[in-house]
Coordinates of C-alpha atoms in Angstrom, one line a residue:
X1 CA -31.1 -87.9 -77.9
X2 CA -28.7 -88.9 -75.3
X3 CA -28.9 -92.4 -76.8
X4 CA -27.6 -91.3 -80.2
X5 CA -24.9 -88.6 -79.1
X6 CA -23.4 -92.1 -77.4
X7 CA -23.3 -93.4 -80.7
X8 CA -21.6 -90.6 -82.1
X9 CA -19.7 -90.1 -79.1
X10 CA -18.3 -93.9 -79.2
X11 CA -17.4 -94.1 -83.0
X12 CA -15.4 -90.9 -83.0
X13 CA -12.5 -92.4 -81.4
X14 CA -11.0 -94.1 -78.1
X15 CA -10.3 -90.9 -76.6
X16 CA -13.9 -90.2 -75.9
X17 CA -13.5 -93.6 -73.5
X18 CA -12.1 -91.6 -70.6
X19 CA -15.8 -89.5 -70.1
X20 CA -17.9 -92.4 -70.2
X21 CA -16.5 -95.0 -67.8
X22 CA -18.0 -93.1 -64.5
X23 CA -21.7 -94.3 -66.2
X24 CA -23.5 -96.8 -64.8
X25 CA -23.1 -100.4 -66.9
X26 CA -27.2 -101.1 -66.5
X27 CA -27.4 -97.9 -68.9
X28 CA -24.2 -98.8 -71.0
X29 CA -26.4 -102.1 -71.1
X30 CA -29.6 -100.6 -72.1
X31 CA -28.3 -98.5 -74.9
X32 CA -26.5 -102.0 -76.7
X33 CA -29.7 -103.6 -76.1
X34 CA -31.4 -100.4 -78.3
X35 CA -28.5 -100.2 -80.9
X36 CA -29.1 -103.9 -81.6
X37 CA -32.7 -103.3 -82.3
X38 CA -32.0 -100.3 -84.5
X39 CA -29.3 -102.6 -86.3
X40 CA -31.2 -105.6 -86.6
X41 CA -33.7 -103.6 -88.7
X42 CA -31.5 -102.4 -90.6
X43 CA -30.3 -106.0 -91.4
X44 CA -33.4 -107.7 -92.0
X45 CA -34.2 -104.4 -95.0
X46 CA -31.2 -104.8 -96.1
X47 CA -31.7 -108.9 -96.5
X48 CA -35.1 -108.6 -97.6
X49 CA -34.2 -105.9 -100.4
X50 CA -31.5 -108.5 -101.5
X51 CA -34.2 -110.9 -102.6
X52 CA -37.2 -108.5 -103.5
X53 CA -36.5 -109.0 -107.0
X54 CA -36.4 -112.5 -106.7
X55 CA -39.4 -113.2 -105.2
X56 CA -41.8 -113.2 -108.7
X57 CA -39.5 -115.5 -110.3
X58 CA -39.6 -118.1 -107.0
X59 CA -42.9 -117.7 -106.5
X60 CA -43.9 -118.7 -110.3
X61 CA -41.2 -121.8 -110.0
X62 CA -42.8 -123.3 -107.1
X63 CA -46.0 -122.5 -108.4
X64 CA -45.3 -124.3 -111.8
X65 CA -43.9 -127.3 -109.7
X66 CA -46.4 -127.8 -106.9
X67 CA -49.4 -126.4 -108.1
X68 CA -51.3 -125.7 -105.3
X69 CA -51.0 -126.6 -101.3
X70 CA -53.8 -129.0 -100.8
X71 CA -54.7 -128.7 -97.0
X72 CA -56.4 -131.3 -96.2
X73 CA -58.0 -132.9 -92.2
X74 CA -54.4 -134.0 -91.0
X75 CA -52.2 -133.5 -94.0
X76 CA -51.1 -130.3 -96.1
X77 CA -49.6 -131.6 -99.5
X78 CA -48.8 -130.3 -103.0
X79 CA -51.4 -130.6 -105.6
X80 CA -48.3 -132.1 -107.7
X81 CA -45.6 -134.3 -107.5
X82 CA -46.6 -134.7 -103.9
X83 CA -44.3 -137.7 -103.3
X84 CA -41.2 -136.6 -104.8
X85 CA -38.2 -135.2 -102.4
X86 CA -37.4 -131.9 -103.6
X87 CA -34.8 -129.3 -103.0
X88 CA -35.5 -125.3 -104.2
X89 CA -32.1 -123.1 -103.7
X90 CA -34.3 -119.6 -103.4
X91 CA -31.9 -117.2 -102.6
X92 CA -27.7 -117.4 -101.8
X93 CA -29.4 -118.1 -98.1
X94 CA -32.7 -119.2 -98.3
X95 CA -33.9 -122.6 -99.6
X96 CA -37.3 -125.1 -99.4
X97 CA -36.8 -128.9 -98.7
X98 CA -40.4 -131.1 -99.5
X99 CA -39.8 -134.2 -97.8
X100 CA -42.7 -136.5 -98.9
X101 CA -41.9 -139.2 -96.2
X102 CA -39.1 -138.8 -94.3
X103 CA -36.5 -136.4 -92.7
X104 CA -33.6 -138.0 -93.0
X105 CA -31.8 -135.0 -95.0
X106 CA -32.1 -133.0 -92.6
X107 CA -29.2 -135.0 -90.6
X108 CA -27.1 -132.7 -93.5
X109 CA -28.0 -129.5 -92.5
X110 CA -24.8 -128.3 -91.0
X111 CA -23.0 -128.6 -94.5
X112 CA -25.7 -126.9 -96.3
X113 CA -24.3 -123.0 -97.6
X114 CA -27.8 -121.8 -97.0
X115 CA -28.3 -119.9 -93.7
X116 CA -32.1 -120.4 -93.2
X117 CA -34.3 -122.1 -95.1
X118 CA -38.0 -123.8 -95.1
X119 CA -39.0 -127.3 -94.4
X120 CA -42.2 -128.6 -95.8
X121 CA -43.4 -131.8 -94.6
X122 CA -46.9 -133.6 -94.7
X123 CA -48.3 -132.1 -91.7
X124 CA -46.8 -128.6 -92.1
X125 CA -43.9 -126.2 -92.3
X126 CA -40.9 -125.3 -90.3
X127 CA -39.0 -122.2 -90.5
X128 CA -35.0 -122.9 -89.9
X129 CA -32.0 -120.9 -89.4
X130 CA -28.3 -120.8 -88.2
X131 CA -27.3 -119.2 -85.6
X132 CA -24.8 -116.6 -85.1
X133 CA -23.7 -117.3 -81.5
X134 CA -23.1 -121.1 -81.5
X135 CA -21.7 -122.2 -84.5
X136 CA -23.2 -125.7 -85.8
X137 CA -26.9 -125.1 -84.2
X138 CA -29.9 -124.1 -85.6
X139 CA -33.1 -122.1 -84.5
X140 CA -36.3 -124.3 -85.5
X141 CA -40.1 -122.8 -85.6
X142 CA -43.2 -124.1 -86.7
X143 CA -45.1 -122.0 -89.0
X144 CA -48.9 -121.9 -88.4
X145 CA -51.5 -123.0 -91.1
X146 CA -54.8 -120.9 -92.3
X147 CA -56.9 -124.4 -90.9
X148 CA -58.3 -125.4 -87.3
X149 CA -58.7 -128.9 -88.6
X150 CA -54.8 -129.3 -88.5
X151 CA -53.8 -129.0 -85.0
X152 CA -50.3 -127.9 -84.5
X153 CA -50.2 -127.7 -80.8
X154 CA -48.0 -130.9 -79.6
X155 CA -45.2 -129.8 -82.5
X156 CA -44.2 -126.3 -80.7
X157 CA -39.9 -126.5 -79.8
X158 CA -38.4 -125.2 -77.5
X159 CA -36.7 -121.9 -78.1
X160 CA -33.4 -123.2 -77.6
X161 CA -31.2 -124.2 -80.5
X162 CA -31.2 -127.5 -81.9
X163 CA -27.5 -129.7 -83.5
X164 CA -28.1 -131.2 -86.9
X165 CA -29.3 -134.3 -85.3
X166 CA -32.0 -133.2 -82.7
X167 CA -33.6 -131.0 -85.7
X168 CA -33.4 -134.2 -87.7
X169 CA -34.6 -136.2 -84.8
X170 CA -37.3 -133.9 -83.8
X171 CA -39.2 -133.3 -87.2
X172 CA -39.0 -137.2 -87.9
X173 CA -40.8 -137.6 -84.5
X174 CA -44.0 -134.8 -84.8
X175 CA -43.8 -134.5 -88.4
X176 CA -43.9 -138.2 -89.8
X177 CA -44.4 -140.6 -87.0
X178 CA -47.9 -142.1 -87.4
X179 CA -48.4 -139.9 -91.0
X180 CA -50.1 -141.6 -94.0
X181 CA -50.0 -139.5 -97.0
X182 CA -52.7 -140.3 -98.8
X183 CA -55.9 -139.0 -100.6
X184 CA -58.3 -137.6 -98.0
X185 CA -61.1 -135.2 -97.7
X186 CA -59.7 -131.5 -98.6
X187 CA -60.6 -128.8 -96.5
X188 CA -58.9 -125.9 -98.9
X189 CA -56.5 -125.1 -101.6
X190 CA -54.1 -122.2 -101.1
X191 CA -52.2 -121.3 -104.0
X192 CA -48.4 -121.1 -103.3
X193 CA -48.4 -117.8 -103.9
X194 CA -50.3 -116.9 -101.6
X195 CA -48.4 -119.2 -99.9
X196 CA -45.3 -118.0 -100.8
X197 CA -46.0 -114.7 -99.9
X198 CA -47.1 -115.6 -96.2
X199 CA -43.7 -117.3 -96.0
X200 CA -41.6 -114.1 -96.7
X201 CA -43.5 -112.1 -94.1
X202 CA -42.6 -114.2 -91.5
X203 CA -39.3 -115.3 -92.9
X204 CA -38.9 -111.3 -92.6
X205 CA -39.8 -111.1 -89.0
X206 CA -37.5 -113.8 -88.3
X207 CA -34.6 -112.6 -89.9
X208 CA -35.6 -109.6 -87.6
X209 CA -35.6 -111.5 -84.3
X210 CA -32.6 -113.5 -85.3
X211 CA -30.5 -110.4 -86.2
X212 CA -31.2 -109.2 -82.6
X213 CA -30.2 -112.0 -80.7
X214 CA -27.2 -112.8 -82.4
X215 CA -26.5 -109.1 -82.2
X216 CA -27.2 -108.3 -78.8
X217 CA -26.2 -111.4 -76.9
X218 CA -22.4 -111.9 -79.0
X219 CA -22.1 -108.3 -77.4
X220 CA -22.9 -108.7 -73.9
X221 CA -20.9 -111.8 -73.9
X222 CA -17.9 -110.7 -75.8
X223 CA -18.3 -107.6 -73.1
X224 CA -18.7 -109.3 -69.7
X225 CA -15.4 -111.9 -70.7
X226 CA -13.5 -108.9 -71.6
X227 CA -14.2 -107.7 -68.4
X228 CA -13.5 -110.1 -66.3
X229 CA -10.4 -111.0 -68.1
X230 CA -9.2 -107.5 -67.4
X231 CA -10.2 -107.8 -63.7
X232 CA -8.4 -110.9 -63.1
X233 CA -5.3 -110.5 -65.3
X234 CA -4.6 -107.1 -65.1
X235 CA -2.4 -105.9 -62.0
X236 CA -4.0 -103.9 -59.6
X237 CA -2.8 -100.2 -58.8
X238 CA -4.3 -97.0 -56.9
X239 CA -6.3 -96.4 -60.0
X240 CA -7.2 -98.9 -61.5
X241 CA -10.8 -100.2 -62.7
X242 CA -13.0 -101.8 -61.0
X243 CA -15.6 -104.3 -62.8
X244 CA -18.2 -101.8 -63.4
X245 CA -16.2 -99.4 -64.8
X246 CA -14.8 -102.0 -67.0
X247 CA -17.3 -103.3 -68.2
X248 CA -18.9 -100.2 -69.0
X249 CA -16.1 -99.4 -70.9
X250 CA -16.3 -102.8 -72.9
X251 CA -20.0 -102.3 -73.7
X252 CA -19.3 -99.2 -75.2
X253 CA -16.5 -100.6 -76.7
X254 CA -18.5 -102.9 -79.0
X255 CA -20.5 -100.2 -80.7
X256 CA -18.7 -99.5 -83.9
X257 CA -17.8 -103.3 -84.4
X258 CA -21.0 -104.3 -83.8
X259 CA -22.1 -101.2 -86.6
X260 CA -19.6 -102.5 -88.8
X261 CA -19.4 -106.5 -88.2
X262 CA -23.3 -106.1 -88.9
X263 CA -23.4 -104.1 -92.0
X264 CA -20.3 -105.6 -93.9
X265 CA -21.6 -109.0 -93.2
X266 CA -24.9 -108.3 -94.4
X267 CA -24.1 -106.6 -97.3
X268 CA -20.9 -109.0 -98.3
X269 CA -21.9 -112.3 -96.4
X270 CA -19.1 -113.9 -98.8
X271 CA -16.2 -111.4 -97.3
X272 CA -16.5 -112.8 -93.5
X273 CA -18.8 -114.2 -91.2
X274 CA -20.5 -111.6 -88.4
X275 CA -18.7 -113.3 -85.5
X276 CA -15.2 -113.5 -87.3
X277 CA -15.0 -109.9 -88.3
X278 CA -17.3 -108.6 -84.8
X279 CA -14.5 -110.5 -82.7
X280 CA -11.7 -109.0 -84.9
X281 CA -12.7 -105.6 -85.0
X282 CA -13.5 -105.9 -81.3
X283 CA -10.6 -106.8 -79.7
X284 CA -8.3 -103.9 -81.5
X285 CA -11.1 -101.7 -80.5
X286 CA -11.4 -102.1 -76.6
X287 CA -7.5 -102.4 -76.5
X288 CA -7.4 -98.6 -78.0
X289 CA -10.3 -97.4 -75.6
X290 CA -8.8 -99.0 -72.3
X291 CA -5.4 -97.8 -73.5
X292 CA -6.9 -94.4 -73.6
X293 CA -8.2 -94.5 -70.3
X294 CA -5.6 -95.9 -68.8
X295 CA -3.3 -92.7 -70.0
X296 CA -6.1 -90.6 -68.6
X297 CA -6.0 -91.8 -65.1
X298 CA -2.4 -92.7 -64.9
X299 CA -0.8 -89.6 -67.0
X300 CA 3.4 -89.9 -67.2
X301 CA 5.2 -87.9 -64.9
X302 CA 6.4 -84.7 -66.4
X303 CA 9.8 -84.2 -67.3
X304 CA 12.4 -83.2 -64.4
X305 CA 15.4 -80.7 -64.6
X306 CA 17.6 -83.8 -63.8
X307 CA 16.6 -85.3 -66.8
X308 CA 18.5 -82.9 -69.4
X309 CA 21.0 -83.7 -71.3
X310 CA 24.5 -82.0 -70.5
X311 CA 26.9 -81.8 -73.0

């Protein structure tokens, strides 16, 4: 309950700022990391209702085109046109690249418009996505097949984001180095979709997870530089902030952007980007809330006699 009166609390105006510095920032801290869980579900439904509709028609397409998904002892490959490059736009941000035998257009990435998007290769899928925090790098995942004959094991990444190059580097490494794609003995047929179906769940889940980084950690950042640059740049008096104080304020302080950076951008990704209109938003925000303190602890003298006017 206390969690959500803050929420009401923050986005009713800077005024309220003055009452809420004296908390500790580990608890400003915890509530952001809550409100960006509550917000990145509300992103990912709002995402995933965008293309519910969608999701017969591009299921039957690559279903027409591919066939089936032929899994076989160290390959997984279309029942059709299984050595033909080819590009599916799915959604305004989604796409699937088959790339038969090699990945060099993946070294394009960065000027694709899509945001996340699927790569299928001969020995199994990857799951990719922009980030929000570092423009220019992407979050790469492999995404696990219904077969033990098809070990995946040496092709896990690391969790930190990967430049259009590395990505490109990395899948031509584990995904095609040493691959001949070729008949061999099948161990199952999926259907794609089945398939395809599979794919949106985790695709979901992702979006999830990828909401609540770029969320959460934009936030804290955003919060602890605007803090600091306070601290440092700000002349010091008999009551003025300390750090804490500060940054409790600036934590708080991101609330109704991040609300509003998050919903707009989700719902209009064409208007502005999440960190354009987050930053924007942000920085009028927190300069209202510390001015508001900073009236509260440093009120103007009142008026004196001597100050009339005589006429």
């Amino acid at each position: 309950m206390h969690f959500f009166r803050t929420i009401i609390t923050v986005c009713s105006g800077p005024s309220a700022f003055p009452d809420l510095i004296s908390r500790n920032p580990v608890r400003a801290i915890f509530h952001l990391f809550l409100l960006s869980v509550l917000l990145a579900f509300a992103v990912a439904a709002l995402q995933i209702a965008a293309v519910k509709e969608q999701r017969a028609v591009i299921s039957a397409a690559l279903s027409d085109y591919f066939g089936s998904v032929v899994v076989g002892e160290k390959t997984v490959l279309p029942a059709k046109h299984e050595k033909e490059q080819k590009t599916f736009i799915l959604t305004r941000q989604l796409r699937l690249d088959y790339l038969p035998d090699s990945a060099v257009l993946l070294k394009g990435i960065g000027d694709w418009r899509e945001r996340a998007g699927v790569i299928w290769t001969p020995r199994g899928f990857l799951l990719w996505s922009a980030t929000e925090t570092e423009p220019g790098k992407f979050m790469l995942v492999p995404m696990p097949l219904p077969s033990a004959s098809l070990s995946l094991a040496p092709l896990m990444v690391t969790p930190a984001p990967l430049t259009a190059e590395e990505i490109e580097e990395y899948v031509q490494k584990n995904y095609f180095s040493g691959t001949v794609v070729a008949a061999e003995k099948t161990t199952m047929s999926i259907p794609v979709t089945s398939l395809t179906a599979t794919a949106f769940a985790v695709y979901n889940v992702f979006i999830g997870f990828a909401a609540f980084g770029g969320l959460f950690f934009t936030a804290l950042v955003a919060s602890l530089l605007f803090a600091g640059a306070q601290c440092i740049f700000v002349p010091r008096g008999e009551n003025s902030l300390k750090f804490p104080r500060i940054l409790t304020l600036m934590v708080y302080a991101t609330f109704p952007p991040l609300i509003l950076a998050s919903l707009i951008s989700s719902l209009l990704p064409q208007f502005l980007s999440f960190q354009t209109l987050f930053f924007i938003l942000f920085f009028i925000y927190q300069l209202l809330a510390y001015g508001a303190v900073q009236r509260k602890l440093n009120p103007p003298p009142p008026p004196s006699d001597d100050d009339e006017d005589f006429y």
